[in-house]
Amino acid sequence: NLKGRGPPLHLVYILRFVRIVPSYMYFLLMFVGVLLYVGDGPLWYMVEEHTAPCLTNWWTNLLFINNFYPTNTSEACMDWSWYLANDMQFFIITPFLIWTYHKSKAAGIAVCLVLLAASTGITAWLVIGGTTLPDGTVLPKDLSSSSLSPNNPDFVVEVYTKPYCRIQSYLIGILTGYANDMLKVRDSPKKRINIWVDGILTVVASAVCWVCVFGEQGQYSETPSPWTLAENVLYNSLSKIAFSVGLGVLCLLCISGNARFINWFLTWWIWNPLARLTFGAYLVHPILMDLFYTSSRVVLYWDLYFMPQHFCFFVVSAYICSAGQFFLVERPLMTMLKLCKGGGKKKKPKDEFIQDEEAPKH
């Protein structure tokens, strides 16, 4: 669009909204209007508690402000969908970031770095602020087992779901795109680097991502949190940056034809159909978990086999439900959008735009 191709900016926003909302509202309708009538059990009252907020606050999901309002997570409709609000808010500012980069590469990079520094500072400041207990003790806000206790309820509301704390990964993604553009990685012929350099970069980038995900295992094994304030501040303010940088390096390696095994695995044909269903699977899987666990009449025991079995069951079930939604809602909508834009074989650029505007793949 910066070069005079593609739809105008306002149409980009409209298409984004239209691509996401029908599938989003479809599962919201299933959650509120259908789930209550398809099961029962000793814990079924919890389904009524979970769906009740949608009767009054569904509009916050439609406007993509449910990461700000309601402020109490127990009053949020489909509370797991908070990231969709973040994603839409990031998308709104993205054209302006890209426009700045288009006018001046240095200015575009500088704007992203300033926003990244601001997000890091805000996150650190919020974590340092902590939660004051009745006896005067101040606990740092942290994502751990202690953050789920009544003594420390503020982390999820004030830090975890807020866009100014979450935008770090998004900005690193944009900077990775800038690097791809400046280095002409995608446009140049595939040039494999030295196998040892390739291996070292792949291992280091993968290890950084791994440590960011599993490095705080101790946080969930003890209550209260065993980490100091400094450890909480460093992890919460820098872990998303480190993970995203590691992922960005892997992306650039794959684009350039390196990271051999990871590249082969991620370009495996089986991911193509699943990628189209991931958005729906993300939306529906908590509904299936609600249905299963609240209607269960047997005692569930956590053991070595519990998590793998239930994980596989919910993954398969979520993708099956998502496939139904895809053929009922998403695929017809994509076809109608192409028809409205005059799509067809002779309109390849427009068709490609619609394809790019598919629902986010989580």
Short mmCIF file of C-alpha atoms in Angstrom, two decimals:
data_model
loop_
_atom_site.label_atom_id
_atom_site.label_comp_id
_atom_site.label_asym_id
_atom_site.label_seq_id
_atom_site.Cartn_x
_atom_site.Cartn_y
_atom_site.Cartn_z
CA ASN A 1 0.00 0.00 0.00
CA LEU A 2 2.97 2.33 0.62
CA LYS A 3 3.94 1.88 -3.04
CA GLY A 4 0.45 2.57 -4.34
CA ARG A 5 -0.67 -1.05 -4.42
CA GLY A 6 -3.36 -2.74 -2.38
CA PRO A 7 -6.41 -1.26 -0.64
CA PRO A 8 -6.46 2.08 1.21
CA LEU A 9 -5.70 2.14 4.92
CA HIS A 10 -9.28 2.35 6.15
CA LEU A 11 -10.17 -0.73 4.11
CA VAL A 12 -7.24 -2.62 5.63
CA TYR A 13 -8.72 -2.03 9.09
CA ILE A 14 -12.22 -2.98 7.94
CA LEU A 15 -11.00 -6.21 6.36
CA ARG A 16 -9.09 -7.11 9.50
CA PHE A 17 -12.18 -6.55 11.62
CA VAL A 18 -14.43 -8.51 9.26
CA ARG A 19 -11.97 -11.39 9.03
CA ILE A 20 -11.73 -11.89 12.80
CA VAL A 21 -15.12 -10.95 14.24
CA PRO A 22 -17.45 -13.55 12.60
CA SER A 23 -15.38 -16.51 13.84
CA TYR A 24 -14.90 -14.78 17.20
CA MET A 25 -18.62 -14.14 17.66
CA TYR A 26 -19.48 -17.65 16.43
CA PHE A 27 -17.57 -19.23 19.30
CA LEU A 28 -18.89 -16.62 21.74
CA LEU A 29 -22.41 -17.63 20.71
CA MET A 30 -21.53 -21.30 21.18
CA PHE A 31 -20.11 -20.49 24.61
CA VAL A 32 -23.13 -18.52 25.84
CA GLY A 33 -26.04 -19.98 23.90
CA VAL A 34 -25.15 -23.65 23.48
CA LEU A 35 -22.72 -24.82 26.14
CA LEU A 36 -25.23 -24.46 28.97
CA TYR A 37 -27.55 -26.99 27.33
CA VAL A 38 -25.18 -29.76 26.29
CA GLY A 39 -24.09 -31.17 29.63
CA ASP A 40 -24.58 -31.44 33.36
CA GLY A 41 -22.66 -32.65 36.36
CA PRO A 42 -21.63 -31.91 39.94
CA LEU A 43 -19.55 -28.92 38.83
CA TRP A 44 -21.88 -27.71 36.09
CA TYR A 45 -22.73 -24.59 38.08
CA MET A 46 -19.26 -23.35 37.16
CA VAL A 47 -20.32 -23.18 33.49
CA GLU A 48 -23.08 -20.75 34.46
CA GLU A 49 -20.52 -18.67 36.36
CA HIS A 50 -18.15 -18.65 33.40
CA THR A 51 -20.77 -17.71 30.81
CA ALA A 52 -22.70 -15.14 32.90
CA PRO A 53 -20.28 -12.22 32.19
CA CYS A 54 -20.90 -12.58 28.45
CA LEU A 55 -24.54 -11.60 28.92
CA THR A 56 -23.50 -8.08 29.94
CA ASN A 57 -19.91 -7.61 28.70
CA TRP A 58 -19.90 -9.30 25.27
CA TRP A 59 -19.57 -5.89 23.62
CA THR A 60 -16.08 -5.42 25.07
CA ASN A 61 -14.95 -8.40 22.99
CA LEU A 62 -16.58 -6.96 19.89
CA LEU A 63 -14.74 -3.66 20.38
CA PHE A 64 -11.48 -5.41 21.32
CA ILE A 65 -11.12 -3.60 24.64
CA ASN A 66 -11.57 -6.64 26.91
CA ASN A 67 -7.94 -6.41 28.03
CA PHE A 68 -8.85 -3.10 29.75
CA TYR A 69 -12.50 -3.50 30.66
CA PRO A 70 -13.91 -5.00 32.79
CA THR A 71 -11.04 -4.52 35.21
CA ASN A 72 -12.02 -7.61 37.21
CA THR A 73 -11.09 -10.77 35.28
CA SER A 74 -13.98 -12.66 36.86
CA GLU A 75 -16.34 -10.35 34.96
CA ALA A 76 -14.63 -10.80 31.59
CA CYS A 77 -16.39 -12.59 28.74
CA MET A 78 -14.28 -15.46 27.35
CA ASP A 79 -11.42 -14.31 29.53
CA TRP A 80 -8.87 -16.32 27.53
CA SER A 81 -9.50 -14.09 24.50
CA TRP A 82 -7.72 -11.09 26.03
CA TYR A 83 -4.84 -11.42 23.58
CA LEU A 84 -7.12 -10.78 20.59
CA ALA A 85 -7.63 -7.28 21.96
CA ASN A 86 -3.86 -6.84 22.20
CA ASP A 87 -3.39 -8.15 18.67
CA MET A 88 -5.98 -5.76 17.21
CA GLN A 89 -4.52 -2.79 19.09
CA PHE A 90 -1.03 -3.64 17.79
CA PHE A 91 -2.40 -4.01 14.28
CA ILE A 92 -3.92 -0.52 14.41
CA ILE A 93 -0.55 1.15 14.99
CA THR A 94 1.46 -1.13 12.67
CA PRO A 95 0.77 0.79 9.40
CA PHE A 96 2.14 3.97 10.99
CA LEU A 97 5.31 2.15 12.12
CA ILE A 98 5.81 0.76 8.62
CA TRP A 99 5.09 4.17 7.06
CA THR A 100 7.82 5.71 9.24
CA TYR A 101 10.26 3.00 8.17
CA HIS A 102 9.28 3.55 4.54
CA LYS A 103 10.09 7.27 4.83
CA SER A 104 13.30 6.74 6.79
CA LYS A 105 14.77 3.39 7.79
CA ALA A 106 16.68 4.97 10.67
CA ALA A 107 13.55 6.73 11.97
CA GLY A 108 11.48 3.56 11.65
CA ILE A 109 14.00 1.54 13.65
CA ALA A 110 14.38 4.32 16.21
CA VAL A 111 10.62 4.53 16.83
CA CYS A 112 10.44 0.78 17.46
CA LEU A 113 13.43 0.90 19.81
CA VAL A 114 11.92 3.81 21.77
CA LEU A 115 8.62 1.96 22.13
CA LEU A 116 10.50 -1.18 23.15
CA ALA A 117 12.42 0.70 25.82
CA ALA A 118 9.20 2.33 27.08
CA SER A 119 7.43 -1.03 27.31
CA THR A 120 10.37 -2.54 29.19
CA GLY A 121 10.47 0.36 31.63
CA ILE A 122 6.71 0.29 32.26
CA THR A 123 6.77 -3.47 32.88
CA ALA A 124 9.67 -3.17 35.33
CA TRP A 125 7.97 -0.28 37.12
CA LEU A 126 4.70 -2.19 37.51
CA VAL A 127 6.45 -5.30 38.83
CA ILE A 128 8.50 -3.25 41.31
CA GLY A 129 5.28 -1.61 42.52
CA GLY A 130 4.13 -4.95 43.85
CA THR A 131 1.12 -5.76 45.99
CA THR A 132 0.98 -4.48 49.56
CA LEU A 133 -0.33 -7.01 52.08
CA PRO A 134 -2.36 -6.03 55.17
CA ASP A 135 0.75 -6.38 57.34
CA GLY A 136 2.67 -3.93 55.13
CA THR A 137 4.74 -6.52 53.29
CA VAL A 138 5.19 -5.74 49.59
CA LEU A 139 5.17 -8.69 47.18
CA PRO A 140 6.44 -8.17 43.62
CA LYS A 141 3.94 -8.81 40.86
CA ASP A 142 5.04 -12.04 39.21
CA LEU A 143 3.64 -14.73 36.99
CA SER A 144 3.91 -17.67 39.37
CA SER A 145 1.85 -19.84 41.65
CA SER A 146 1.76 -16.95 44.13
CA SER A 147 0.19 -14.65 41.53
CA LEU A 148 -2.89 -16.89 41.64
CA SER A 149 -3.31 -16.50 45.39
CA PRO A 150 -5.67 -13.95 47.00
CA ASN A 151 -2.61 -12.11 48.35
CA ASN A 152 -1.24 -11.23 44.92
CA PRO A 153 -4.09 -10.86 42.43
CA ASP A 154 -2.83 -7.87 40.48
CA PHE A 155 -0.26 -9.33 38.09
CA VAL A 156 -2.65 -10.67 35.45
CA VAL A 157 -4.79 -7.52 35.45
CA GLU A 158 -2.05 -4.89 35.61
CA VAL A 159 0.84 -6.53 33.72
CA TYR A 160 0.11 -9.81 31.95
CA THR A 161 -2.78 -8.72 29.71
CA LYS A 162 -1.85 -5.10 29.04
CA PRO A 163 -0.67 -4.05 25.55
CA TYR A 164 2.02 -1.71 26.84
CA CYS A 165 3.66 -4.73 28.50
CA ARG A 166 2.89 -7.21 25.70
CA ILE A 167 4.01 -5.14 22.72
CA GLN A 168 7.67 -6.11 23.19
CA SER A 169 7.31 -9.32 21.16
CA TYR A 170 5.33 -7.54 18.45
CA LEU A 171 8.00 -4.85 18.09
CA ILE A 172 10.77 -7.45 17.84
CA GLY A 173 8.72 -9.10 15.10
CA ILE A 174 8.52 -5.80 13.20
CA LEU A 175 12.27 -5.24 13.66
CA THR A 176 12.87 -8.75 12.31
CA GLY A 177 10.88 -7.76 9.24
CA TYR A 178 13.01 -4.63 8.91
CA ALA A 179 16.15 -6.78 9.12
CA ASN A 180 14.77 -9.07 6.44
CA ASP A 181 14.12 -6.05 4.21
CA MET A 182 17.47 -4.36 4.80
CA LEU A 183 19.53 -7.53 4.38
CA LYS A 184 17.44 -8.64 1.37
CA VAL A 185 17.28 -12.11 2.92
CA ARG A 186 14.04 -13.13 1.29
CA ASP A 187 14.79 -11.63 -2.13
CA SER A 188 18.29 -13.06 -2.49
CA PRO A 189 19.04 -16.62 -3.65
CA LYS A 190 19.21 -19.14 -0.84
CA LYS A 191 22.79 -19.00 0.45
CA ARG A 192 23.67 -21.44 3.15
CA ILE A 193 26.17 -20.25 5.71
CA ASN A 194 28.88 -22.42 7.21
CA ILE A 195 27.30 -25.48 8.79
CA TRP A 196 29.04 -24.85 12.13
CA VAL A 197 27.93 -21.22 12.27
CA ASP A 198 24.43 -22.30 11.26
CA GLY A 199 24.39 -24.96 13.99
CA ILE A 200 25.67 -22.60 16.68
CA LEU A 201 23.15 -19.88 15.82
CA THR A 202 20.32 -22.42 15.71
CA VAL A 203 21.26 -24.01 19.03
CA VAL A 204 21.79 -20.70 20.83
CA ALA A 205 18.55 -19.17 19.52
CA SER A 206 16.60 -22.33 20.41
CA ALA A 207 18.20 -22.46 23.86
CA VAL A 208 17.26 -18.84 24.57
CA CYS A 209 13.62 -19.57 23.67
CA TRP A 210 13.68 -22.74 25.76
CA VAL A 211 15.10 -20.99 28.83
CA CYS A 212 12.54 -18.18 28.58
CA VAL A 213 9.68 -20.69 28.61
CA PHE A 214 10.93 -23.23 31.16
CA GLY A 215 13.37 -21.11 33.17
CA GLU A 216 10.79 -20.11 35.75
CA GLN A 217 9.71 -23.65 36.58
CA GLY A 218 10.62 -22.99 40.20
CA GLN A 219 8.08 -20.18 40.30
CA TYR A 220 5.27 -22.71 39.98
CA SER A 221 6.65 -25.29 42.39
CA GLU A 222 6.68 -23.15 45.51
CA THR A 223 4.29 -20.71 47.18
CA PRO A 224 5.06 -17.92 47.82
CA SER A 225 7.38 -17.16 44.92
CA PRO A 226 11.01 -18.16 45.63
CA TRP A 227 12.34 -15.39 43.34
CA THR A 228 13.64 -12.09 44.63
CA LEU A 229 12.31 -8.75 43.45
CA ALA A 230 15.32 -8.28 41.16
CA GLU A 231 14.77 -11.72 39.56
CA ASN A 232 11.09 -10.97 38.99
CA VAL A 233 11.85 -7.58 37.45
CA LEU A 234 14.51 -8.96 35.11
CA TYR A 235 12.40 -11.91 33.98
CA ASN A 236 9.14 -10.05 33.44
CA SER A 237 10.72 -7.08 31.67
CA LEU A 238 13.25 -8.93 29.48
CA SER A 239 12.04 -12.50 28.89
CA LYS A 240 9.63 -11.61 26.07
CA ILE A 241 12.38 -9.64 24.31
CA ALA A 242 14.85 -12.52 24.63
CA PHE A 243 12.33 -15.11 23.42
CA SER A 244 11.34 -12.96 20.44
CA VAL A 245 14.94 -12.25 19.46
CA GLY A 246 15.66 -15.98 19.53
CA LEU A 247 12.59 -16.63 17.42
CA GLY A 248 13.53 -13.80 15.04
CA VAL A 249 17.00 -15.29 14.49
CA LEU A 250 15.45 -18.67 13.71
CA CYS A 251 13.04 -17.01 11.24
CA LEU A 252 15.88 -15.24 9.40
CA LEU A 253 17.87 -18.48 9.30
CA CYS A 254 14.90 -20.37 7.86
CA ILE A 255 14.12 -17.66 5.29
CA SER A 256 17.72 -17.78 4.07
CA GLY A 257 17.66 -21.57 3.70
CA ASN A 258 19.57 -22.35 6.89
CA ALA A 259 18.54 -23.91 10.24
CA ARG A 260 18.29 -27.10 8.26
CA PHE A 261 16.29 -29.44 10.51
CA ILE A 262 14.04 -26.72 11.96
CA ASN A 263 13.44 -25.33 8.46
CA TRP A 264 12.51 -28.76 7.15
CA PHE A 265 10.19 -29.43 10.10
CA LEU A 266 8.41 -26.05 9.99
CA THR A 267 7.89 -26.23 6.21
CA TRP A 268 6.36 -29.71 6.44
CA TRP A 269 3.18 -29.75 4.36
CA ILE A 270 1.03 -31.00 7.26
CA TRP A 271 1.20 -27.59 8.97
CA ASN A 272 -0.56 -25.82 6.07
CA PRO A 273 -4.11 -27.12 6.73
CA LEU A 274 -3.61 -26.99 10.51
CA ALA A 275 -2.48 -23.35 10.31
CA ARG A 276 -5.88 -22.37 8.91
CA LEU A 277 -7.59 -24.00 11.89
CA THR A 278 -5.35 -22.73 14.68
CA PHE A 279 -7.32 -19.52 15.29
CA GLY A 280 -10.53 -21.49 15.85
CA ALA A 281 -8.73 -24.06 18.00
CA TYR A 282 -7.42 -21.24 20.18
CA LEU A 283 -10.94 -19.90 20.71
CA VAL A 284 -12.72 -23.21 21.29
CA HIS A 285 -10.33 -25.23 23.42
CA PRO A 286 -11.25 -23.62 26.81
CA ILE A 287 -14.93 -24.23 25.99
CA LEU A 288 -14.20 -27.93 25.50
CA MET A 289 -12.24 -28.04 28.75
CA ASP A 290 -15.15 -26.40 30.57
CA LEU A 291 -17.55 -28.96 29.09
CA PHE A 292 -15.38 -31.94 29.96
CA TYR A 293 -14.25 -31.12 33.49
CA THR A 294 -17.47 -29.62 34.83
CA SER A 295 -19.55 -32.58 33.63
CA SER A 296 -17.12 -35.23 34.92
CA ARG A 297 -18.53 -37.58 37.55
CA VAL A 298 -15.26 -39.29 38.38
CA VAL A 299 -12.31 -38.17 40.45
CA LEU A 300 -9.37 -37.08 38.30
CA TYR A 301 -5.88 -38.02 39.45
CA TRP A 302 -2.80 -36.16 38.30
CA ASP A 303 -0.16 -38.68 37.30
CA LEU A 304 2.39 -39.34 34.56
CA TYR A 305 -0.28 -40.13 31.98
CA PHE A 306 -2.91 -37.52 32.84
CA MET A 307 -1.41 -34.52 31.04
CA PRO A 308 -0.35 -36.27 27.78
CA GLN A 309 -3.72 -38.01 27.44
CA HIS A 310 -5.80 -34.93 28.10
CA PHE A 311 -3.53 -32.75 25.99
CA CYS A 312 -3.94 -35.03 22.96
CA PHE A 313 -7.69 -35.28 23.51
CA PHE A 314 -8.22 -31.52 23.66
CA VAL A 315 -5.90 -30.80 20.73
CA VAL A 316 -7.74 -33.24 18.46
CA SER A 317 -11.18 -32.10 19.68
CA ALA A 318 -10.31 -28.40 19.28
CA TYR A 319 -9.13 -28.83 15.70
CA ILE A 320 -12.20 -30.89 14.78
CA CYS A 321 -14.48 -28.14 16.15
CA SER A 322 -12.37 -25.51 14.43
CA ALA A 323 -12.71 -27.34 11.11
CA GLY A 324 -16.50 -27.17 11.46
CA GLN A 325 -16.33 -23.44 12.09
CA PHE A 326 -13.93 -22.98 9.19
CA PHE A 327 -16.31 -24.52 6.66
CA LEU A 328 -19.42 -22.92 8.15
CA VAL A 329 -18.13 -19.39 8.71
CA GLU A 330 -14.56 -18.65 7.75
CA ARG A 331 -14.29 -20.19 4.28
CA PRO A 332 -17.63 -18.76 3.02
CA LEU A 333 -16.66 -15.35 4.37
CA MET A 334 -13.32 -15.45 2.56
CA THR A 335 -15.12 -16.32 -0.66
CA MET A 336 -17.62 -13.48 -0.23
CA LEU A 337 -14.83 -10.99 0.45
CA LYS A 338 -13.09 -12.02 -2.74
CA LEU A 339 -16.33 -11.66 -4.71
CA CYS A 340 -17.01 -8.23 -3.20
CA LYS A 341 -13.55 -7.09 -4.23
CA GLY A 342 -14.00 -8.53 -7.70
CA GLY A 343 -11.64 -11.40 -6.97
CA GLY A 344 -10.80 -14.08 -9.46
CA LYS A 345 -7.89 -15.55 -11.33
CA LYS A 346 -7.28 -12.26 -13.13
CA LYS A 347 -7.20 -10.36 -9.84
CA LYS A 348 -4.26 -12.16 -8.30
CA PRO A 349 -2.84 -9.28 -6.21
CA LYS A 350 -6.21 -8.71 -4.54
CA ASP A 351 -6.69 -12.42 -3.93
CA GLU A 352 -3.29 -12.56 -2.28
CA PHE A 353 -4.24 -9.65 -0.02
CA ILE A 354 -7.38 -11.41 1.17
CA GLN A 355 -5.35 -14.52 1.83
CA ASP A 356 -2.88 -12.53 3.87
CA GLU A 357 -5.73 -11.10 5.91
CA GLU A 358 -6.86 -14.45 7.24
CA ALA A 359 -7.52 -14.71 10.94
CA PRO A 360 -4.39 -14.63 13.13
CA LYS A 361 -2.71 -18.01 13.48
CA HIS A 362 -1.95 -18.52 17.20
#
